[in-house]
Amino acid sequence: MPKNSKAVKRELDDDVTESVRDLLSNEDACDDSFKKSSLIVNNHEGEGKECDVEEGGSDAEEEERPAWNSKLQYILAQVGFSVGLGNVWRFPYLCQKNGGGAYLVPYLILLILIGIPLFFLELAVGQRIRRGSIGVWNYISPRLGGIGFASCVCFFVALYYNVIISWSLFYFSQSFQQPLPWHECPLVKNKTNVVPECEKSSATTYYWYREALDISDSISESGGLNWKMTVCLLIAWSMVCLAMIKGIQSSGKVMYFSSLFPYVVLICFLVRSLLLKGSVDGIRHMFTPKLEIMLEAKVWREAATQVFFALGLGFGGVIAFSSYNKRDNNCHFDAVLVSFINFFTSVLATLVVFAVLGFKANIMNSKCVAIGILEQSLIPHHINLTQVNEVSGEDYHKMIEVIKGVKEEEFSSLGLEACSIEDELNKAVQGTGLAFIAFTEAMTHFPASPFWSVMFFLMLVNLGLGSMFGTIEGILTPLIDTFKVRKEFLTVGCCVLAFSIGLLFVQRSGNYFVAMFDDYSATLPLLIVVILENVAIAWFYGIDKFFEDLKDMLGFMPYRFYYYMWKYITPILLMVLLCSSFIQLIMTPPSYSAWIQEEAIEKTLRFPPWGIVVCISLVVMAILPVPVLFGLRYFNIIDENTSGLSTVSYKKGRIIKETARPEEDDDASLIHGKSPSEAPSPMPGNSIYRKQSGSGGTDVDTAPNGRYGIGYLMADMPDMPESDL
């Protein structure tokens, strides 16, 4: 039976004195009929805000805000976003460079001290406030609302990241040939001699720089568009657009393939490479720890940077994905699970890379030995020259020592090299050099090499797309939440704009711009963004209040470990990392690695003056929204109280922007919030409007954009005098 008006009055009086958070979380206690008219909350700034931007009502009521179809789909989305190309070509390089297996120790320590706490923090605020990065940080502290806009720096990353996917698409399309087109050097047209550029380098190096990129000699020489890469870039952006056009409803389904397929390929590669000669040498090299390197500060700095970027912190994608979760989802479990999946994926990829590089090192060592056997009369008798490929490195070294002893004066002129598998494995390669040169060269020696090439580059495409989905979601979700535009239009517009700007990267000099954006558009700005995120929660919003929110969401109080991490340890470690990165940036002159066609070698060149200006502009533009928005709100140029970014309404967890309604024009009853001195709520001065329902159970009130609905539902009580409320 419906409750009488006095009972309703008593419940409302009790609830209004509480924070909106408590009102929403206690909605379950209300009668079902209590949910038939609208409750609109116009958030006016007070000393603190505790306004939930999500539904706390009945679980049976379906949320209108898009939601994940299942927990598995959400986990795969977060894994797909965090596990990217860096796990395959950056982590193995750092492992090789910084002490092999010993590098895993600082990485694990910093994953626990920096990675998991910050990842948990971003998951929690997204799930708690249920908005994109702009809405989240504007809600936490309007003066720090620029953090959300700065998170959209991931747009710069998306511009060049999709170019890497287009390179992978090109190699994928060229892999359906036997032999592979980079198997051997091409001949000069109408002649029998090899192309000089290829002869001076190698077949895979030549194919990468000349056939794929058709690269110019410097960043100043544009050279026009590379039409092959332009088409591949168009295909890459089309794939992203089609997958993202319906939001998580479309991208979530794609995640089942794009997130899981790379693991299938990595496992297949690991099994196949372990059957190849020399793979064990590579894995042994990886796990041989160089403990003395662990004491170097540079190793810890690079480990911290890798942890930071491996989880996609500061991009906005983590917050965007978690904002579509249910309020009671255990985001702490998600943070730990995804972080360790990311770590073990990096280790798996490193095993594959070192196994393949060990196989390649054995082949190169055999060639070196074959070339080095010149003085047959001086070779020890037990070596069979008819089986040069079976000559061991130990036998070859004995031969070198004999020749050196007999022809000491002439030894240097013989051109004999000290062939060593260890030396081959110590040749550190990363990024495009690993994927498109070293790995492609190794695959030419695989049996059924086209099949493995197709699988490898399809894996790179899927790894890239998984990260791109999270990156683009980190851009679209806050813009849609803030400006209320249709998802489809914004997605298409964003992809068209990104493709247009991306033409910069598919010029003949495009690879140099990719390197520039990679070095300067993300590192410092994202570090600053994450530091501000941490400080905003721990010191502005209040770590104790945040812990209460977590307890309310999770049903248990998180470990005290996170309290000290968020408040003290993690900000200090991030500041140290920021300072060291800034010092390194200043001490290292802005430069890039250029491919010189005449000499067929890479040379380090300084950026021209305009290039230095672009580098500085990338850093400044990325972080500029933070001080600008702070200044505008500090000096009340933008009113914190009436900003459209902080005035929101709720309906089934969906957030809309409300326009201010004059009291005299509102035919609904008004519930005045108590003064700050009277109310225990940390959000004083809120005005709560109850809109009467029209006949037939439909709301008379409609939002400015009907697509986004309005507030919480309350009982239809036409017979109750307004004075009773």
XYZ file of C-alpha atoms in Angstrom:
725
model
C 0.000 0.000 0.000
C 1.215 3.525 -0.657
C 2.554 5.323 2.343
C 0.578 8.233 3.757
C 1.792 11.774 3.313
C 3.066 12.133 6.870
C 5.232 9.070 6.543
C 6.580 10.361 3.276
C 7.245 13.739 4.847
C 9.186 12.110 7.665
C 11.330 10.062 5.250
C 12.058 13.054 3.041
C 12.993 15.267 5.970
C 15.448 12.637 7.174
C 16.943 12.096 3.757
C 17.391 15.766 2.856
C 19.623 16.310 5.860
C 21.981 13.685 4.537
C 24.349 13.933 1.634
C 23.083 13.045 -1.802
C 25.285 9.988 -1.613
C 23.377 8.702 1.371
C 20.045 9.600 -0.196
C 20.845 7.594 -3.285
C 22.390 4.623 -1.511
C 19.354 4.360 0.771
C 16.826 4.479 -2.027
C 16.272 0.740 -1.660
C 14.375 1.385 1.564
C 11.757 3.411 -0.262
C 8.549 2.092 -1.651
C 8.527 1.144 -5.359
C 6.005 3.888 -5.926
C 8.629 6.307 -4.618
C 10.364 6.126 -7.996
C 7.792 7.687 -10.303
C 8.679 11.367 -10.443
C 11.940 13.129 -11.090
C 14.562 14.367 -8.681
C 16.866 16.938 -10.190
C 20.021 17.951 -8.375
C 21.593 21.254 -9.318
C 25.003 21.107 -7.764
C 26.030 24.368 -6.140
C 29.550 24.547 -4.913
C 30.150 24.188 -1.207
C 33.116 23.382 0.897
C 32.938 19.807 -0.291
C 30.744 17.763 -2.605
C 29.445 14.308 -2.089
C 27.086 14.098 -5.042
C 27.040 10.668 -6.587
C 26.961 10.615 -10.317
C 25.393 7.245 -10.570
C 22.382 5.306 -9.528
C 22.157 3.944 -6.076
C 18.707 2.541 -6.578
C 17.279 -0.871 -7.129
C 19.504 -3.382 -8.841
C 16.496 -4.621 -10.780
C 16.151 -1.327 -12.558
C 18.172 -1.317 -15.759
C 20.637 1.520 -16.144
C 20.315 3.649 -19.209
C 24.010 4.521 -19.234
C 25.760 1.964 -21.461
C 27.070 -0.986 -19.487
C 29.315 -3.959 -20.141
C 27.535 -7.137 -21.178
C 29.644 -9.150 -18.743
C 32.555 -8.880 -16.345
C 34.693 -10.866 -18.817
C 34.057 -8.309 -21.544
C 35.158 -5.498 -19.225
C 38.318 -7.316 -18.110
C 39.223 -8.062 -21.731
C 38.715 -4.390 -22.596
C 41.053 -3.264 -19.807
C 43.594 -5.961 -20.715
C 43.371 -5.035 -24.401
C 43.969 -1.383 -23.545
C 46.887 -1.947 -21.186
C 48.578 -4.732 -23.169
C 49.895 -3.106 -26.315
C 52.818 -2.911 -28.667
C 55.102 -1.780 -25.839
C 54.771 -5.183 -24.176
C 56.173 -6.838 -27.304
C 58.926 -4.489 -28.375
C 59.709 -2.192 -25.437
C 59.754 -4.497 -22.408
C 62.082 -7.132 -23.994
C 64.499 -4.359 -25.002
C 64.578 -2.932 -21.471
C 65.039 -6.433 -20.078
C 67.951 -7.025 -22.444
C 69.507 -3.644 -21.750
C 69.091 -3.532 -17.971
C 70.429 -6.768 -16.607
C 68.264 -9.521 -18.086
C 66.272 -11.340 -15.419
C 67.504 -8.885 -12.771
C 65.391 -6.172 -14.412
C 62.237 -8.014 -13.347
C 62.982 -7.232 -9.685
C 62.812 -3.401 -9.871
C 59.921 -3.695 -12.321
C 57.858 -5.821 -9.900
C 58.676 -3.562 -6.936
C 57.621 -0.435 -8.835
C 54.532 -2.186 -10.200
C 53.413 -2.683 -6.592
C 54.417 0.812 -5.417
C 53.267 2.860 -8.424
C 51.371 0.766 -10.948
C 48.698 -1.041 -8.950
C 47.820 1.870 -6.573
C 47.400 4.346 -9.437
C 45.534 1.863 -11.601
C 43.213 1.104 -8.671
C 42.714 4.847 -8.117
C 41.672 5.474 -11.723
C 39.356 2.464 -11.770
C 37.752 3.579 -8.508
C 37.074 7.216 -9.470
C 35.666 6.194 -12.848
C 33.357 3.609 -11.284
C 32.398 5.920 -8.409
C 31.532 9.034 -10.392
C 30.542 7.242 -13.611
C 31.789 9.860 -16.008
C 34.732 10.320 -18.341
C 37.939 12.022 -17.259
C 36.630 15.591 -17.728
C 33.539 15.026 -15.582
C 35.453 13.037 -12.948
C 38.114 15.627 -12.217
C 35.731 18.538 -12.498
C 33.611 16.812 -9.868
C 36.572 16.097 -7.587
C 37.734 19.723 -7.736
C 36.411 22.213 -10.314
C 39.656 24.188 -10.164
C 41.528 21.051 -11.163
C 39.034 20.254 -13.917
C 41.791 20.888 -16.457
C 43.225 17.475 -15.554
C 40.390 15.887 -17.523
C 41.115 17.992 -20.592
C 44.842 17.302 -20.242
C 44.056 13.573 -20.230
C 42.878 14.071 -23.782
C 46.595 14.367 -24.621
C 46.042 10.751 -25.569
C 44.703 12.188 -28.839
C 48.333 13.010 -29.751
C 49.270 9.420 -28.946
C 46.361 8.080 -31.001
C 47.566 10.062 -34.025
C 50.872 8.237 -34.332
C 49.847 4.955 -32.673
C 47.445 4.233 -35.504
C 50.265 4.905 -37.966
C 52.139 1.979 -36.395
C 49.018 -0.144 -36.926
C 49.017 0.958 -40.575
C 52.649 -0.191 -40.922
C 51.636 -3.574 -39.501
C 48.730 -3.729 -41.958
C 51.132 -3.098 -44.844
C 53.472 -5.891 -43.747
C 50.469 -8.144 -43.136
C 49.273 -7.551 -46.716
C 52.749 -8.339 -48.082
C 53.117 -11.571 -46.112
C 51.008 -13.698 -48.462
C 54.006 -14.432 -50.717
C 56.545 -17.216 -50.958
C 59.320 -16.290 -50.491
C 58.636 -13.192 -48.407
C 59.451 -9.957 -50.277
C 62.136 -9.020 -47.712
C 63.810 -12.417 -48.020
C 66.669 -11.167 -50.229
C 67.986 -7.990 -51.781
C 66.406 -6.929 -55.076
C 68.439 -6.446 -58.235
C 68.976 -3.133 -59.970
C 66.409 -2.774 -62.751
C 67.614 -4.350 -66.034
C 70.905 -5.323 -64.399
C 72.334 -8.295 -62.551
C 73.875 -6.513 -59.575
C 72.163 -5.952 -56.217
C 70.756 -2.559 -55.235
C 73.683 -0.762 -53.507
C 71.575 0.478 -50.556
C 70.491 -3.093 -49.810
C 73.971 -4.510 -50.302
C 75.394 -2.089 -47.725
C 72.717 -2.893 -45.131
C 70.491 -5.999 -45.241
C 67.389 -7.211 -47.060
C 64.997 -6.559 -44.168
C 66.522 -3.165 -43.363
C 66.295 -2.117 -47.002
C 62.704 -3.288 -47.284
C 61.674 -1.360 -44.169
C 63.295 1.937 -45.033
C 62.970 1.943 -48.835
C 60.047 -0.270 -49.853
C 57.726 0.336 -46.896
C 58.525 3.882 -45.712
C 60.439 5.191 -48.753
C 62.059 7.398 -46.158
C 63.747 10.739 -46.821
C 67.183 11.657 -45.522
C 65.949 14.163 -42.935
C 62.822 15.555 -41.308
C 63.160 18.744 -43.369
C 62.687 16.811 -46.626
C 58.984 16.037 -46.788
C 59.163 14.039 -50.012
C 55.355 13.999 -50.442
C 52.851 11.367 -49.343
C 53.653 7.675 -49.392
C 50.451 6.458 -51.059
C 50.803 2.856 -49.829
C 50.944 3.960 -46.195
C 48.195 6.532 -46.757
C 45.812 3.767 -47.873
C 46.843 1.611 -44.892
C 46.257 4.535 -42.516
C 42.787 5.073 -43.987
C 42.000 1.386 -43.429
C 43.321 1.555 -39.849
C 41.158 4.567 -38.941
C 38.142 2.990 -40.658
C 38.577 -0.124 -38.497
C 38.772 1.988 -35.327
C 35.738 4.062 -36.354
C 33.560 1.042 -37.133
C 34.537 -0.687 -33.886
C 33.895 2.413 -31.752
C 30.819 3.898 -33.445
C 28.349 2.248 -31.049
C 30.552 2.712 -27.987
C 31.231 -0.247 -25.743
C 28.337 -2.145 -27.333
C 30.378 -2.482 -30.540
C 33.963 -2.272 -29.256
C 33.211 -4.700 -26.407
C 32.373 -7.471 -28.853
C 35.533 -6.835 -30.869
C 37.546 -7.157 -27.649
C 36.865 -10.884 -27.466
C 39.034 -11.349 -30.533
C 41.482 -8.433 -30.348
C 42.409 -9.161 -26.711
C 42.636 -12.962 -26.874
C 44.156 -13.538 -30.318
C 47.608 -12.076 -29.397
C 47.946 -14.681 -26.625
C 47.227 -17.490 -29.076
C 49.919 -16.158 -31.418
C 52.476 -15.611 -28.637
C 52.028 -19.141 -27.332
C 52.301 -20.582 -30.868
C 55.452 -18.534 -31.474
C 56.955 -19.669 -28.180
C 56.345 -23.353 -28.919
C 57.678 -23.021 -32.473
C 60.744 -20.985 -31.517
C 61.697 -23.421 -28.738
C 62.051 -26.080 -31.436
C 64.569 -23.964 -33.359
C 68.316 -24.198 -32.931
C 69.699 -21.532 -30.629
C 66.430 -20.533 -28.942
C 67.679 -21.831 -25.584
C 70.751 -19.582 -25.909
C 68.454 -16.579 -26.198
C 66.328 -17.527 -23.191
C 69.443 -18.288 -21.144
C 70.769 -14.858 -22.056
C 67.503 -13.291 -20.907
C 67.450 -14.977 -17.502
C 71.155 -14.520 -16.753
C 70.973 -11.692 -14.201
C 73.506 -8.891 -14.149
C 72.929 -7.899 -10.547
C 75.400 -5.001 -10.571
C 73.202 -3.124 -13.068
C 70.320 -3.101 -10.558
C 72.206 -0.521 -8.489
C 72.090 2.042 -11.306
C 69.441 4.764 -10.946
C 68.769 4.685 -14.693
C 67.452 1.104 -14.452
C 64.889 2.080 -11.813
C 63.857 5.168 -13.758
C 63.281 3.151 -16.924
C 61.409 0.459 -14.983
C 59.140 3.099 -13.418
C 58.471 4.680 -16.809
C 57.612 1.291 -18.313
C 55.229 0.458 -15.433
C 53.588 3.833 -15.876
C 52.961 3.502 -19.597
C 52.271 -0.252 -19.638
C 49.047 0.257 -17.660
C 47.875 3.257 -19.706
C 47.751 5.597 -16.704
C 46.679 9.191 -17.339
C 45.197 8.516 -20.781
C 41.580 8.599 -19.607
C 40.853 5.182 -21.110
C 40.956 3.382 -17.750
C 38.505 5.886 -16.239
C 36.235 5.750 -19.299
C 36.006 1.951 -19.294
C 35.394 1.724 -15.549
C 32.656 4.397 -15.721
C 30.414 1.817 -17.432
C 30.690 -0.583 -14.487
C 28.127 -1.310 -11.824
C 28.655 0.650 -8.656
C 29.368 -2.400 -6.497
C 31.943 -3.943 -8.858
C 35.127 -5.043 -7.058
C 37.522 -2.693 -8.850
C 40.361 -3.580 -6.460
C 40.334 -7.148 -7.732
C 40.234 -5.807 -11.302
C 43.259 -3.558 -10.689
C 45.410 -6.373 -9.307
C 44.260 -8.881 -11.943
C 44.836 -6.627 -14.967
C 48.203 -5.402 -13.616
C 49.565 -8.928 -13.234
C 48.095 -10.090 -16.554
C 49.973 -7.184 -18.096
C 53.190 -8.194 -16.336
C 52.977 -11.866 -17.310
C 52.149 -10.875 -20.890
C 55.357 -8.821 -20.968
C 57.334 -11.808 -19.667
C 55.696 -14.121 -22.231
C 56.482 -11.697 -25.062
C 60.066 -11.393 -23.809
C 60.469 -15.181 -23.836
C 59.247 -15.275 -27.441
C 61.482 -12.396 -28.524
C 64.618 -13.822 -26.908
C 63.930 -17.319 -28.244
C 63.586 -15.942 -31.784
C 66.601 -13.655 -31.373
C 68.618 -16.604 -30.057
C 67.732 -18.513 -33.233
C 68.696 -15.480 -35.335
C 71.967 -15.028 -33.389
C 72.952 -18.640 -34.132
C 72.342 -18.107 -37.847
C 74.384 -14.890 -37.862
C 77.123 -16.566 -35.853
C 77.273 -19.460 -38.340
C 77.635 -16.995 -41.216
C 80.374 -15.176 -39.328
C 82.206 -18.464 -38.729
C 81.851 -19.465 -42.390
C 83.311 -16.163 -43.547
C 86.065 -16.337 -40.956
C 87.467 -19.722 -42.031
C 90.215 -18.475 -44.319
C 93.459 -20.052 -43.239
C 92.630 -23.759 -43.586
C 96.215 -24.905 -42.909
C 96.059 -23.369 -39.448
C 92.717 -24.828 -38.388
C 92.782 -27.558 -35.698
C 92.514 -31.043 -37.286
C 89.315 -32.127 -35.541
C 87.280 -29.418 -37.309
C 85.490 -30.709 -40.410
C 85.446 -27.905 -43.000
C 82.810 -29.700 -45.074
C 80.364 -28.996 -42.264
C 81.084 -25.355 -41.561
C 77.642 -24.776 -40.071
C 78.460 -27.313 -37.354
C 81.645 -25.553 -36.289
C 81.090 -24.534 -32.689
C 81.877 -21.104 -31.381
C 84.479 -22.664 -29.076
C 86.291 -24.293 -32.015
C 86.176 -21.047 -33.954
C 87.708 -19.157 -31.033
C 90.505 -21.750 -30.845
C 91.143 -21.198 -34.522
C 91.267 -17.440 -34.027
C 93.766 -17.833 -31.175
C 96.014 -20.111 -33.309
C 95.983 -17.649 -36.225
C 96.628 -14.727 -33.890
C 99.650 -16.547 -32.407
C 101.145 -17.470 -35.811
C 100.415 -14.237 -37.679
C 100.446 -11.727 -34.882
C 101.555 -8.809 -37.037
C 99.212 -9.559 -39.936
C 96.189 -10.568 -37.822
C 94.463 -7.179 -37.873
C 94.605 -7.073 -41.674
C 92.928 -10.494 -42.032
C 89.540 -9.018 -41.065
C 88.619 -11.958 -38.838
C 85.769 -11.230 -36.427
C 85.406 -12.737 -32.979
C 82.066 -14.407 -33.757
C 80.007 -14.751 -30.590
C 76.366 -15.536 -29.928
C 76.523 -13.329 -26.832
C 77.663 -10.360 -28.912
C 74.766 -10.902 -31.313
C 72.285 -11.076 -28.451
C 73.719 -7.939 -26.860
C 72.850 -5.912 -29.951
C 69.859 -4.213 -28.382
C 66.954 -3.483 -30.688
C 63.557 -2.072 -29.788
C 60.419 -0.649 -31.319
C 60.208 -0.679 -35.086
C 63.774 -2.022 -35.312
C 62.714 -5.153 -33.427
C 59.358 -5.737 -35.117
C 60.048 -4.720 -38.701
C 63.755 -5.581 -39.056
C 65.096 -8.113 -36.530
C 61.934 -10.200 -36.189
C 61.134 -10.158 -39.907
C 64.675 -11.318 -40.661
C 64.354 -14.199 -38.209
C 61.019 -15.247 -39.715
C 62.553 -15.581 -43.185
C 64.469 -18.579 -41.782
C 61.329 -20.197 -40.327
C 59.819 -23.137 -42.176
C 56.519 -21.910 -43.703
C 57.685 -18.345 -43.135
C 54.653 -16.626 -44.796
C 52.300 -18.266 -42.282
C 54.334 -17.030 -39.306
C 54.652 -13.580 -40.838
C 50.877 -13.335 -41.308
C 50.305 -14.422 -37.697
C 52.906 -12.043 -36.297
C 51.650 -8.907 -38.036
C 48.015 -9.814 -37.419
C 48.977 -10.041 -33.737
C 50.561 -6.558 -33.899
C 47.403 -5.177 -35.512
C 45.244 -6.670 -32.753
C 47.537 -5.453 -29.977
C 47.455 -1.980 -31.486
C 43.679 -1.955 -31.950
C 43.062 -3.038 -28.350
C 45.079 -0.064 -27.106
C 43.473 2.260 -29.666
C 39.968 1.369 -28.461
C 40.874 2.408 -24.909
C 42.653 5.536 -26.102
C 39.750 6.709 -28.261
C 37.244 5.826 -25.518
C 39.304 8.039 -23.210
C 38.681 10.911 -25.643
C 35.052 10.282 -26.614
C 33.501 9.399 -23.227
C 34.411 12.663 -21.407
C 33.390 14.759 -24.431
C 30.026 12.996 -24.715
C 29.406 13.280 -20.959
C 30.310 16.974 -21.004
C 28.934 18.334 -24.261
C 26.086 15.879 -24.898
C 26.731 15.102 -28.543
C 25.703 11.896 -30.280
C 28.311 9.153 -29.989
C 28.116 8.254 -33.676
C 28.720 11.798 -34.943
C 31.556 12.463 -32.510
C 33.262 9.134 -33.306
C 33.190 9.721 -37.062
C 34.289 13.336 -36.656
C 37.159 12.377 -34.351
C 38.408 9.658 -36.721
C 38.170 11.905 -39.800
C 40.081 14.670 -38.006
C 42.708 12.222 -36.761
C 43.191 10.738 -40.240
C 43.606 14.231 -41.709
C 46.249 15.176 -39.156
C 47.786 11.703 -39.485
C 48.743 12.433 -43.100
C 51.726 14.182 -41.514
C 53.018 10.736 -40.499
C 52.664 9.068 -43.880
C 54.912 11.482 -45.730
C 58.313 10.132 -46.659
C 59.613 11.957 -43.569
C 56.692 10.668 -41.466
C 58.759 8.217 -39.406
C 60.713 11.138 -37.942
C 57.471 12.824 -36.823
C 56.351 9.562 -35.218
C 59.592 9.550 -33.205
C 59.076 13.218 -32.275
C 55.516 12.694 -31.014
C 56.520 9.525 -29.192
C 59.322 11.301 -27.326
C 57.642 14.610 -26.512
C 53.835 14.445 -26.646
C 53.229 11.897 -23.908
C 56.024 11.321 -21.387
C 56.138 14.560 -19.373
C 52.476 15.602 -19.835
C 51.135 12.221 -18.725
C 53.439 12.142 -15.709
C 52.158 15.568 -14.668
C 48.538 14.469 -15.236
C 48.909 11.382 -13.034
C 50.671 13.337 -10.270
C 47.785 15.830 -10.273
C 45.263 12.980 -10.225
C 46.946 11.481 -7.185
C 47.196 14.845 -5.385
C 43.593 15.769 -6.256
C 42.264 12.601 -4.610
C 44.642 12.412 -1.646
C 44.799 16.090 -0.687
C 41.932 18.011 -2.305
C 39.086 15.510 -2.186
C 40.453 13.888 0.959
C 41.934 10.441 1.343
C 39.656 9.599 4.283
C 36.540 10.565 2.342
C 37.777 8.556 -0.640
C 38.283 5.521 1.589
C 34.699 5.875 2.811
C 33.546 5.984 -0.807
C 35.517 2.829 -1.537
C 34.011 1.090 1.487
C 30.558 2.124 0.292
C 31.270 0.753 -3.210
C 33.222 -2.397 -2.425
C 31.533 -3.391 0.813
C 34.877 -3.512 2.637
C 37.606 -1.080 3.573
C 40.650 -1.347 1.253
C 44.008 -2.275 2.727
C 45.705 0.491 4.707
C 48.631 0.013 2.318
C 46.789 2.137 -0.277
C 46.243 4.946 2.223
C 49.980 5.522 2.620
C 50.705 4.857 -1.040
C 48.220 7.445 -2.315
C 48.977 10.046 0.328
C 52.767 9.862 0.551
C 54.794 7.197 -1.252
C 53.352 7.244 -4.784
C 53.315 11.078 -5.172
C 56.933 11.237 -3.977
C 58.034 8.482 -6.370
C 56.175 10.168 -9.228
C 57.831 13.510 -8.451
C 61.249 11.835 -8.494
C 60.383 10.199 -11.818
C 59.150 13.514 -13.228
C 62.300 15.355 -12.171
C 64.610 12.683 -13.572
C 62.659 12.603 -16.857
C 62.796 16.396 -17.071
C 66.543 16.442 -16.392
C 67.123 13.773 -19.011
C 65.036 15.728 -21.517
C 67.080 18.882 -20.907
C 70.453 17.120 -20.992
C 69.601 15.212 -24.180
C 69.486 17.590 -27.146
C 66.348 17.170 -29.282
C 67.477 14.735 -31.963
C 66.248 11.866 -34.100
C 67.695 8.882 -35.924
C 67.720 9.445 -39.701
C 68.322 6.910 -42.458
C 70.922 8.130 -44.964
C 70.231 6.504 -48.321
C 73.685 7.036 -49.873
C 75.547 5.420 -46.977
C 72.746 3.009 -45.991
C 73.263 3.731 -42.297
C 71.405 5.461 -39.476
C 72.726 8.783 -38.222
C 71.614 10.866 -35.263
C 70.632 14.353 -36.454
C 69.572 17.425 -34.492
C 66.081 18.773 -35.029
C 65.968 22.028 -37.012
C 64.844 25.162 -35.078
C 61.211 24.728 -36.169
C 61.383 21.106 -35.028
C 62.498 22.182 -31.535
C 59.576 24.628 -31.423
C 57.187 21.783 -32.316
C 58.699 19.558 -29.580
C 58.230 22.259 -26.948
C 54.728 23.044 -28.231
C 53.680 19.400 -27.873
C 54.622 19.416 -24.185
C 53.052 22.823 -23.490
C 49.811 22.164 -25.405
C 49.287 18.875 -23.627
C 49.487 20.327 -20.120
C 48.095 23.836 -20.840
C 44.438 23.081 -19.910
C 45.391 22.555 -16.239
C 46.721 26.076 -15.439
C 44.258 27.768 -17.821
C 41.149 26.240 -16.258
C 42.566 26.741 -12.765
C 43.110 30.445 -13.487
C 39.682 30.928 -15.057
C 37.955 29.414 -12.051
C 40.234 30.944 -9.439
C 39.483 34.443 -10.739
C 35.786 33.553 -11.232
C 35.930 34.130 -14.970
C 34.139 30.782 -15.111
C 31.796 30.439 -12.145
C 32.452 27.202 -10.299
C 28.895 27.125 -8.976
C 27.006 27.397 -12.233
C 29.392 25.729 -14.633
C 27.658 23.351 -16.965
C 30.402 20.879 -16.192
C 29.322 20.521 -12.580
C 25.564 20.938 -12.850
C 24.229 17.491 -13.579
C 21.133 15.387 -13.254
C 20.588 11.692 -12.892
C 18.286 9.113 -14.373
C 19.134 5.483 -13.939
C 22.800 6.374 -13.716
C 22.767 8.594 -16.807
C 24.163 12.080 -16.379
C 22.825 15.125 -18.182
C 23.584 18.804 -18.138
C 20.729 20.867 -16.726
C 20.000 24.482 -17.368
C 19.217 26.684 -14.364
C 15.493 27.046 -13.645
C 14.177 30.162 -11.895
C 12.201 29.330 -8.794
C 9.222 31.414 -9.794
C 8.864 29.546 -13.073
C 9.111 26.095 -11.572
C 5.692 24.610 -10.876
C 7.255 21.838 -8.818
C 7.720 21.789 -5.100
C 11.089 22.876 -3.684
C 13.051 21.232 -0.964
C 15.556 23.658 0.519
C 18.832 22.174 1.749
C 19.826 23.109 5.260
C 22.490 25.652 5.954
C 26.090 24.478 6.357
C 25.938 24.931 10.090
C 22.844 22.737 10.418
C 23.434 20.013 7.911
C 25.807 17.130 8.523
C 26.133 16.678 4.768
C 29.486 17.677 3.243
C 27.510 19.199 0.351
C 25.470 22.088 1.818
C 23.195 24.349 -0.106
C 21.936 21.858 -2.694
C 18.521 22.496 -4.161
C 16.457 19.395 -4.824
C 13.477 19.725 -7.133
C 10.674 17.183 -7.314
C 8.888 17.104 -10.653
C 5.324 15.819 -10.699
C 4.528 12.976 -13.044
C 1.929 13.534 -15.700
C -0.972 11.299 -16.458
C -0.211 7.833 -17.606
C 2.956 7.692 -15.593
C 4.997 9.881 -17.987
C 7.120 12.708 -16.683
C 5.937 16.203 -17.480
C 9.492 17.467 -17.242
C 11.867 16.711 -20.065
C 15.565 17.284 -20.317
C 17.017 19.799 -22.787
C 18.103 16.744 -24.739
C 15.475 14.052 -24.346
C 18.041 11.414 -25.359
C 19.735 11.721 -21.971
C 16.704 11.652 -19.653
C 16.414 13.215 -16.201
C 16.772 12.595 -12.507
C 15.818 10.049 -9.919
C 12.219 8.856 -9.728
C 10.032 9.765 -6.776
C 6.495 8.892 -5.803
C 3.567 10.414 -7.650
C 1.715 12.179 -4.856
C -0.682 14.720 -6.436
C -2.837 14.854 -3.332
C -0.017 15.855 -1.002
C 0.196 19.567 -0.141
C 3.498 21.200 -1.068
C 3.729 22.584 2.468
C 4.110 19.028 3.775
C 7.421 18.802 1.929
